[in-house]
Amino acid sequence: MTGRIVKAISGFYYVRLEDGRVLQCKARGVFKKRDINPLVGDLVDIDAQGTQEGTITEVHPRHSALVRPPVANVDQALLVVSLVQPPLSLYQLDKMLAMLALSNIEVGIGFTKVDLPFAQQVLDEVKPVYTQLNYEVLELNVRSGVGLQSLERFLKGKITVLTGQSGVGKSTMLKTLVPESGALTGHVGHRSKRGRQTTTHVELYPYTDGYVADTPGFSQYDFDKLEPTHLGSLFREIAQYSADCEYRGCLHITDSGCAVLAAVESNQIVKSRYHSYVQLVKELQEAKARRY
Ligand SMILES: Nc1nc2c(ncn2[C@@H]2O[C@H](COP(=O)(O)OP(=O)(O)OP(=O)(O)O)[C@@H](O)[C@H]2O)c(=O)[nH]1
Ligand SMILES: [Mg+2]
Ligand SMILES: [Zn+2]
């Protein structure tokens, strides 16, 4: 029998079969010796023991694997971003888009809380920036169901991770999509960063013919090791213009004759995006300096 690992807790893997049954499984003893580490998202073969339990006998090849959060075969991420409460940070948004680009994951942006005061104004300002860059942009009020159809279309048939900062509405979204997920949603106070209701492990929930997972957020670990000169390739428009840049290894910050700077000056590159880029270059330079 073949199934998908939807959850992993203290040595047990929960494998969902095609008929919807979920079996609690152990991995074959030999996996450890061979350094095979089954992940949530893996397609696996199992031997069933009775109707509730089984043993994983084979892990199918993965097309992708994230380390933190540990999930295999993710097709795409929905970057959940709240327009207000917590307020939108373009810097955080651009940084997360760059991090997802580094992980090679397709990404859509889901702006939440469109129902709250001033959210529409913020949305009108930022939405064109990202649609222009060919990101799929969804507008959502998960509480009242606004935008749910486009969300369903986005999720259909894919394995999707919901990611984004604390308090933006990921768990609320999951609970709306999959009521039985029992996702914990927190009320955001100003400093509820490490609140007990924050999601801590990854679980895939079947939705339409795909899966959705709420994630505790992406690790910055690999990103911090990125060479500052590579950052431009993770910003779609900067990557495009840097092809015309005269300088190899140009950081696109000071040199005259830099095609990216010229595009910023003529407003072909949006200033807020460029600001995020510059700030990130500085962060990466500082991270690099700390390593030596
Ligand atoms: N007005 C409004 N409130 C929302 C919406 N979506 C979520 N909320 C509220 O925002 C708060 C935080 O939502 P959560 O779903 O817990 O946020 P989260 O992204 O899961 O946060 P973490 O688990 O900490 O990462 C809750 O009080 C939700 O009720 C929305 O579309 N509109
Ligand atoms: Mg949550
Ligand atoms: Zn340049």
CSV table of C-alpha atoms and ligand atoms in Angstrom, one decimal:
chain,number,residue,atom,x,y,z
A,1,MET,CA,0.0,0.0,0.0
A,2,THR,CA,1.1,3.5,-0.7
A,3,GLY,CA,0.3,6.6,1.3
A,4,ARG,CA,1.5,10.0,2.3
A,5,ILE,CA,3.1,10.9,5.6
A,6,VAL,CA,0.9,13.7,7.0
A,7,LYS,CA,2.4,13.9,10.5
A,8,ALA,CA,5.4,12.8,12.5
A,9,ILE,CA,5.5,12.7,16.3
A,10,SER,CA,8.1,11.0,18.5
A,11,GLY,CA,9.1,8.2,16.2
A,12,PHE,CA,5.6,7.6,14.8
A,13,TYR,CA,4.6,8.5,11.3
A,14,TYR,CA,1.0,9.0,10.4
A,15,VAL,CA,0.4,7.7,6.8
A,16,ARG,CA,-2.7,8.7,4.9
A,17,LEU,CA,-3.8,6.1,2.4
A,18,GLU,CA,-5.7,6.8,-0.8
A,19,ASP,CA,-9.0,5.8,0.8
A,20,GLY,CA,-8.5,8.4,3.5
A,21,ARG,CA,-7.6,6.1,6.3
A,22,VAL,CA,-4.6,7.2,8.4
A,23,LEU,CA,-2.3,4.5,9.9
A,24,GLN,CA,0.2,5.0,12.7
A,25,CYS,CA,3.5,3.6,11.4
A,26,LYS,CA,7.0,2.9,12.5
A,27,ALA,CA,9.9,3.1,10.0
A,28,ARG,CA,11.7,-0.1,9.1
A,29,GLY,CA,14.6,-0.6,11.5
A,30,VAL,CA,17.1,-0.6,8.6
A,31,PHE,CA,16.3,3.0,7.6
A,32,LYS,CA,18.4,4.3,10.4
A,33,LYS,CA,21.4,2.3,9.3
A,34,ARG,CA,21.0,3.6,5.7
A,35,ASP,CA,20.4,7.1,7.0
A,36,ILE,CA,16.9,7.3,5.5
A,37,ASN,CA,14.9,9.8,7.4
A,38,PRO,CA,11.2,9.8,6.4
A,39,LEU,CA,9.7,13.3,6.3
A,40,VAL,CA,6.2,14.7,6.4
A,41,GLY,CA,5.2,14.9,2.8
A,42,ASP,CA,6.9,11.7,1.7
A,43,LEU,CA,5.1,9.2,-0.4
A,44,VAL,CA,5.8,5.8,1.2
A,45,ASP,CA,5.0,2.1,0.8
A,46,ILE,CA,3.7,0.4,4.0
A,47,ASP,CA,2.9,-3.0,5.3
A,48,ALA,CA,-0.3,-2.7,7.3
A,49,GLN,CA,-0.6,-4.6,10.6
A,50,GLY,CA,-4.3,-4.6,11.2
A,51,THR,CA,-6.4,-1.6,10.4
A,52,GLN,CA,-4.6,1.0,12.6
A,53,GLU,CA,-0.9,0.3,12.3
A,54,GLY,CA,1.8,-0.4,9.8
A,55,THR,CA,5.5,-0.3,8.9
A,56,ILE,CA,7.0,2.0,6.4
A,57,THR,CA,9.0,-0.2,4.0
A,58,GLU,CA,10.0,2.2,1.3
A,59,VAL,CA,10.3,6.0,0.9
A,60,HIS,CA,9.7,7.2,-2.7
A,61,PRO,CA,12.1,9.7,-4.3
A,62,ARG,CA,11.4,13.3,-3.3
A,63,HIS,CA,11.2,16.2,-5.7
A,64,SER,CA,12.0,18.7,-2.9
A,65,ALA,CA,12.8,18.7,0.8
A,66,LEU,CA,12.8,21.6,3.2
A,67,VAL,CA,14.9,21.3,6.3
A,68,ARG,CA,13.2,23.8,8.6
A,69,PRO,CA,10.3,23.2,8.6
A,70,PRO,CA,11.0,19.5,7.7
A,71,VAL,CA,8.6,18.8,4.8
A,72,ALA,CA,9.2,16.9,1.6
A,73,ASN,CA,7.6,17.3,-1.8
A,74,VAL,CA,6.2,20.8,-1.2
A,75,ASP,CA,4.9,22.3,-4.4
A,76,GLN,CA,4.3,25.8,-3.3
A,77,ALA,CA,4.1,28.2,-0.5
A,78,LEU,CA,1.4,30.7,0.3
A,79,LEU,CA,3.1,33.7,1.9
A,80,VAL,CA,0.5,35.0,4.3
A,81,VAL,CA,0.8,38.7,4.9
A,82,SER,CA,-1.5,40.8,7.0
A,83,LEU,CA,-2.3,44.3,5.7
A,84,VAL,CA,-2.9,45.7,9.1
A,85,GLN,CA,-2.7,44.3,12.7
A,86,PRO,CA,0.2,43.4,12.5
A,87,PRO,CA,1.0,46.2,10.1
A,88,LEU,CA,2.4,45.3,6.7
A,89,SER,CA,6.2,45.3,6.6
A,90,LEU,CA,7.4,45.5,3.0
A,91,TYR,CA,10.9,44.6,4.1
A,92,GLN,CA,9.7,41.4,5.8
A,93,LEU,CA,7.6,40.6,2.7
A,94,ASP,CA,10.4,41.1,0.3
A,95,LYS,CA,12.8,39.2,2.5
A,96,MET,CA,10.5,36.2,2.8
A,97,LEU,CA,10.0,36.2,-1.0
A,98,ALA,CA,13.7,36.1,-1.4
A,99,MET,CA,14.1,33.3,1.1
A,100,LEU,CA,11.4,31.3,-0.7
A,101,ALA,CA,13.2,31.9,-4.0
A,102,LEU,CA,16.3,30.6,-2.5
A,103,SER,CA,14.5,27.4,-1.5
A,104,ASN,CA,13.2,27.1,-5.0
A,105,ILE,CA,9.6,27.0,-4.0
A,106,GLU,CA,6.8,28.5,-6.1
A,107,VAL,CA,5.1,31.2,-4.1
A,108,GLY,CA,1.8,33.2,-4.0
A,109,ILE,CA,1.0,36.1,-1.7
A,110,GLY,CA,-2.1,36.0,0.4
A,111,PHE,CA,-3.0,39.4,1.9
A,112,THR,CA,-5.2,39.0,4.9
A,113,LYS,CA,-7.5,41.1,7.0
A,114,VAL,CA,-8.9,43.1,4.0
A,115,ASP,CA,-12.0,43.7,6.2
A,116,LEU,CA,-10.1,45.9,8.8
A,117,PRO,CA,-10.0,49.7,8.6
A,118,PHE,CA,-7.3,51.1,6.2
A,119,ALA,CA,-6.5,47.6,4.8
A,120,GLN,CA,-8.0,48.4,1.4
A,121,GLN,CA,-5.7,51.5,1.1
A,122,VAL,CA,-2.7,49.5,1.9
A,123,LEU,CA,-3.7,46.8,-0.5
A,124,ASP,CA,-4.3,49.3,-3.3
A,125,GLU,CA,-0.8,50.5,-2.9
A,126,VAL,CA,1.1,47.2,-2.7
A,127,LYS,CA,-0.9,44.8,-4.8
A,128,PRO,CA,0.1,46.3,-8.2
A,129,VAL,CA,3.8,46.1,-7.2
A,130,TYR,CA,3.6,42.3,-6.8
A,131,THR,CA,1.2,41.5,-9.6
A,132,GLN,CA,3.6,43.4,-11.8
A,133,LEU,CA,6.3,41.1,-10.7
A,134,ASN,CA,4.1,38.1,-11.7
A,135,TYR,CA,3.3,36.9,-8.2
A,136,GLU,CA,-0.1,35.5,-7.8
A,137,VAL,CA,-1.8,37.8,-5.3
A,138,LEU,CA,-4.9,36.8,-3.3
A,139,GLU,CA,-7.0,39.1,-1.1
A,140,LEU,CA,-8.5,37.4,1.8
A,141,ASN,CA,-10.7,37.9,4.7
A,142,VAL,CA,-10.7,34.4,6.1
A,143,ARG,CA,-13.2,35.2,8.8
A,144,SER,CA,-16.0,36.1,6.4
A,145,GLY,CA,-14.9,34.0,3.4
A,146,VAL,CA,-13.8,36.7,1.1
A,147,GLY,CA,-11.4,35.4,-1.5
A,148,LEU,CA,-11.9,31.7,-0.6
A,149,GLN,CA,-12.7,30.7,-4.2
A,150,SER,CA,-9.4,32.0,-5.5
A,151,LEU,CA,-7.7,30.4,-2.5
A,152,GLU,CA,-9.2,27.1,-3.4
A,153,ARG,CA,-8.1,27.4,-7.0
A,154,PHE,CA,-4.6,28.2,-5.8
A,155,LEU,CA,-4.4,25.2,-3.5
A,156,LYS,CA,-6.0,22.7,-5.8
A,157,GLY,CA,-4.0,19.5,-6.3
A,158,LYS,CA,-0.8,20.9,-4.7
A,159,ILE,CA,1.1,20.4,-1.5
A,160,THR,CA,1.1,23.9,0.0
A,161,VAL,CA,2.8,25.3,3.1
A,162,LEU,CA,1.3,28.4,4.7
A,163,THR,CA,4.0,30.6,5.9
A,164,GLY,CA,4.3,34.1,7.2
A,165,GLN,CA,4.9,36.1,10.4
A,166,SER,CA,3.1,35.5,13.6
A,167,GLY,CA,-0.4,36.8,13.8
A,168,VAL,CA,-1.1,37.2,10.1
A,169,GLY,CA,-3.8,34.6,10.0
A,170,LYS,CA,-2.3,31.3,8.9
A,171,SER,CA,-4.0,29.1,11.4
A,172,THR,CA,-7.3,31.0,11.0
A,173,MET,CA,-7.1,30.2,7.3
A,174,LEU,CA,-6.3,26.6,7.8
A,175,LYS,CA,-9.2,26.3,10.2
A,176,THR,CA,-11.5,27.8,7.7
A,177,LEU,CA,-10.3,25.4,4.9
A,178,VAL,CA,-10.1,22.3,7.1
A,179,PRO,CA,-12.4,22.8,10.2
A,180,GLU,CA,-11.3,19.5,11.7
A,181,SER,CA,-7.7,20.7,11.6
A,182,GLY,CA,-8.2,22.0,15.1
A,183,ALA,CA,-5.6,24.6,14.3
A,184,LEU,CA,-4.8,26.8,17.2
A,185,THR,CA,-5.3,30.5,16.6
A,186,GLY,CA,-4.0,33.1,18.8
A,187,HIS,CA,-5.1,36.5,19.6
A,188,VAL,CA,-2.3,38.9,18.8
A,189,GLY,CA,-1.3,41.1,21.6
A,190,HIS,CA,1.7,43.3,20.8
A,191,ARG,CA,4.3,40.9,22.1
A,192,SER,CA,2.8,37.4,21.8
A,193,LYS,CA,5.9,36.3,19.8
A,194,ARG,CA,6.5,33.1,21.7
A,195,GLY,CA,2.9,32.6,22.7
A,196,ARG,CA,1.8,29.1,23.6
A,197,GLN,CA,-0.6,29.0,20.7
A,198,THR,CA,2.0,29.3,18.1
A,199,THR,CA,2.2,26.4,15.7
A,200,THR,CA,5.2,24.1,16.5
A,201,HIS,CA,5.1,21.0,14.4
A,202,VAL,CA,4.2,20.4,10.7
A,203,GLU,CA,1.1,18.5,9.8
A,204,LEU,CA,-0.4,18.1,6.3
A,205,TYR,CA,-4.1,18.4,6.0
A,206,PRO,CA,-5.9,17.0,3.0
A,207,TYR,CA,-7.7,19.7,1.1
A,208,THR,CA,-9.5,19.1,-2.2
A,209,ASP,CA,-7.1,16.8,-3.9
A,210,GLY,CA,-4.0,18.3,-2.3
A,211,TYR,CA,-2.6,19.1,1.1
A,212,VAL,CA,-2.1,22.2,3.2
A,213,ALA,CA,0.3,22.7,6.1
A,214,ASP,CA,0.6,25.5,8.6
A,215,THR,CA,4.3,26.0,9.3
A,216,PRO,CA,6.1,27.6,12.2
A,217,GLY,CA,8.0,29.7,9.7
A,218,PHE,CA,11.1,29.3,7.6
A,219,SER,CA,14.5,29.0,9.0
A,220,GLN,CA,16.9,31.8,8.2
A,221,TYR,CA,19.9,29.6,8.5
A,222,ASP,CA,20.7,29.0,4.9
A,223,PHE,CA,19.7,32.5,3.9
A,224,ASP,CA,22.3,34.1,6.3
A,225,LYS,CA,25.0,32.1,4.5
A,226,LEU,CA,24.1,33.6,1.2
A,227,GLU,CA,26.8,35.7,-0.6
A,228,PRO,CA,25.6,39.3,-0.8
A,229,THR,CA,26.3,39.3,-4.5
A,230,HIS,CA,23.8,36.5,-5.0
A,231,LEU,CA,20.9,38.3,-3.4
A,232,GLY,CA,20.0,40.2,-6.6
A,233,SER,CA,19.2,36.9,-8.3
A,234,LEU,CA,16.4,36.4,-5.7
A,235,PHE,CA,14.7,39.6,-6.5
A,236,ARG,CA,12.9,39.1,-9.8
A,237,GLU,CA,13.3,42.6,-11.2
A,238,ILE,CA,16.8,43.0,-10.0
A,239,ALA,CA,17.7,39.7,-11.6
A,240,GLN,CA,16.3,41.0,-14.8
A,241,TYR,CA,18.1,44.3,-14.9
A,242,SER,CA,21.4,43.0,-13.5
A,243,ALA,CA,21.8,41.1,-16.8
A,244,ASP,CA,22.6,44.5,-18.3
A,245,CYS,CA,24.9,45.5,-15.5
A,246,GLU,CA,28.4,46.3,-16.7
A,247,TYR,CA,30.0,44.9,-13.6
A,248,ARG,CA,30.4,41.3,-12.6
A,249,GLY,CA,29.6,40.8,-9.0
A,250,CYS,CA,28.0,44.2,-8.8
A,251,LEU,CA,26.0,44.8,-5.6
A,252,HIS,CA,23.9,47.4,-7.4
A,253,ILE,CA,24.4,50.0,-4.7
A,254,THR,CA,26.9,52.6,-5.7
A,255,ASP,CA,28.5,52.1,-9.1
A,256,SER,CA,27.8,54.5,-11.9
A,257,GLY,CA,27.0,52.5,-15.0
A,258,CYS,CA,24.9,50.0,-12.9
A,259,ALA,CA,21.8,49.0,-14.9
A,260,VAL,CA,19.9,48.3,-11.7
A,261,LEU,CA,20.5,51.7,-10.2
A,262,ALA,CA,19.5,53.3,-13.5
A,263,ALA,CA,16.2,51.3,-13.4
A,264,VAL,CA,15.6,52.5,-9.9
A,265,GLU,CA,16.2,56.1,-10.8
A,266,SER,CA,13.8,55.8,-13.8
A,267,ASN,CA,11.1,54.1,-11.5
A,268,GLN,CA,11.2,50.9,-13.5
A,269,ILE,CA,12.2,49.2,-10.3
A,270,VAL,CA,9.9,50.2,-7.4
A,271,LYS,CA,11.7,52.1,-4.7
A,272,SER,CA,10.4,50.0,-1.7
A,273,ARG,CA,11.6,46.8,-3.4
A,274,TYR,CA,15.0,48.4,-3.9
A,275,HIS,CA,15.1,49.6,-0.3
A,276,SER,CA,14.4,46.0,0.9
A,277,TYR,CA,17.2,44.8,-1.3
A,278,VAL,CA,19.7,47.3,0.0
A,279,GLN,CA,18.8,46.6,3.6
A,280,LEU,CA,19.1,42.8,3.0
A,281,VAL,CA,22.5,43.3,1.4
A,282,LYS,CA,23.7,45.0,4.5
A,283,GLU,CA,22.3,42.3,6.7
A,284,LEU,CA,24.0,39.6,4.7
A,285,GLN,CA,27.3,41.6,4.8
A,286,GLU,CA,27.0,41.8,8.6
A,287,ALA,CA,26.2,38.1,8.9
A,288,LYS,CA,29.2,37.4,6.8
A,289,ALA,CA,31.5,39.6,8.9
A,290,ARG,CA,30.3,37.8,12.0
A,291,ARG,CA,31.4,34.5,10.6
A,292,TYR,CA,35.0,35.6,10.2
B,1,LIG,N1,-10.2,40.9,10.9
B,1,LIG,C1,-9.6,39.8,10.6
B,1,LIG,N2,-8.9,39.1,11.5
B,1,LIG,C2,-8.2,38.0,11.2
B,1,LIG,C3,-8.2,37.5,9.8
B,1,LIG,N3,-7.5,36.4,9.8
B,1,LIG,C4,-7.0,36.2,11.0
B,1,LIG,N4,-7.5,37.1,11.9
B,1,LIG,C5,-7.2,37.2,13.3
B,1,LIG,O1,-5.8,37.4,13.5
B,1,LIG,C6,-5.4,36.8,14.8
B,1,LIG,C7,-4.2,35.9,14.5
B,1,LIG,O2,-4.5,34.9,13.6
B,1,LIG,P1,-3.8,33.5,13.6
B,1,LIG,O3,-4.5,32.7,12.6
B,1,LIG,O4,-3.7,32.9,14.9
B,1,LIG,O5,-2.4,33.9,13.1
B,1,LIG,P2,-1.1,32.9,12.7
B,1,LIG,O6,-0.6,33.4,11.4
B,1,LIG,O7,-1.5,31.5,12.8
B,1,LIG,O8,-0.1,33.2,13.9
B,1,LIG,P3,1.1,32.3,14.5
B,1,LIG,O9,0.5,30.9,14.8
B,1,LIG,O10,1.5,33.0,15.8
B,1,LIG,O11,2.2,32.2,13.5
B,1,LIG,C8,-6.6,36.0,15.3
B,1,LIG,O12,-7.2,36.8,16.3
B,1,LIG,C9,-7.5,35.9,14.1
B,1,LIG,O13,-8.9,35.9,14.5
B,1,LIG,C10,-8.9,38.3,8.8
B,1,LIG,O14,-9.0,38.0,7.6
B,1,LIG,N5,-9.6,39.4,9.3
B,2,MG,MG,-0.8,29.9,13.9
B,3,ZN,ZN,24.8,46.8,-10.8
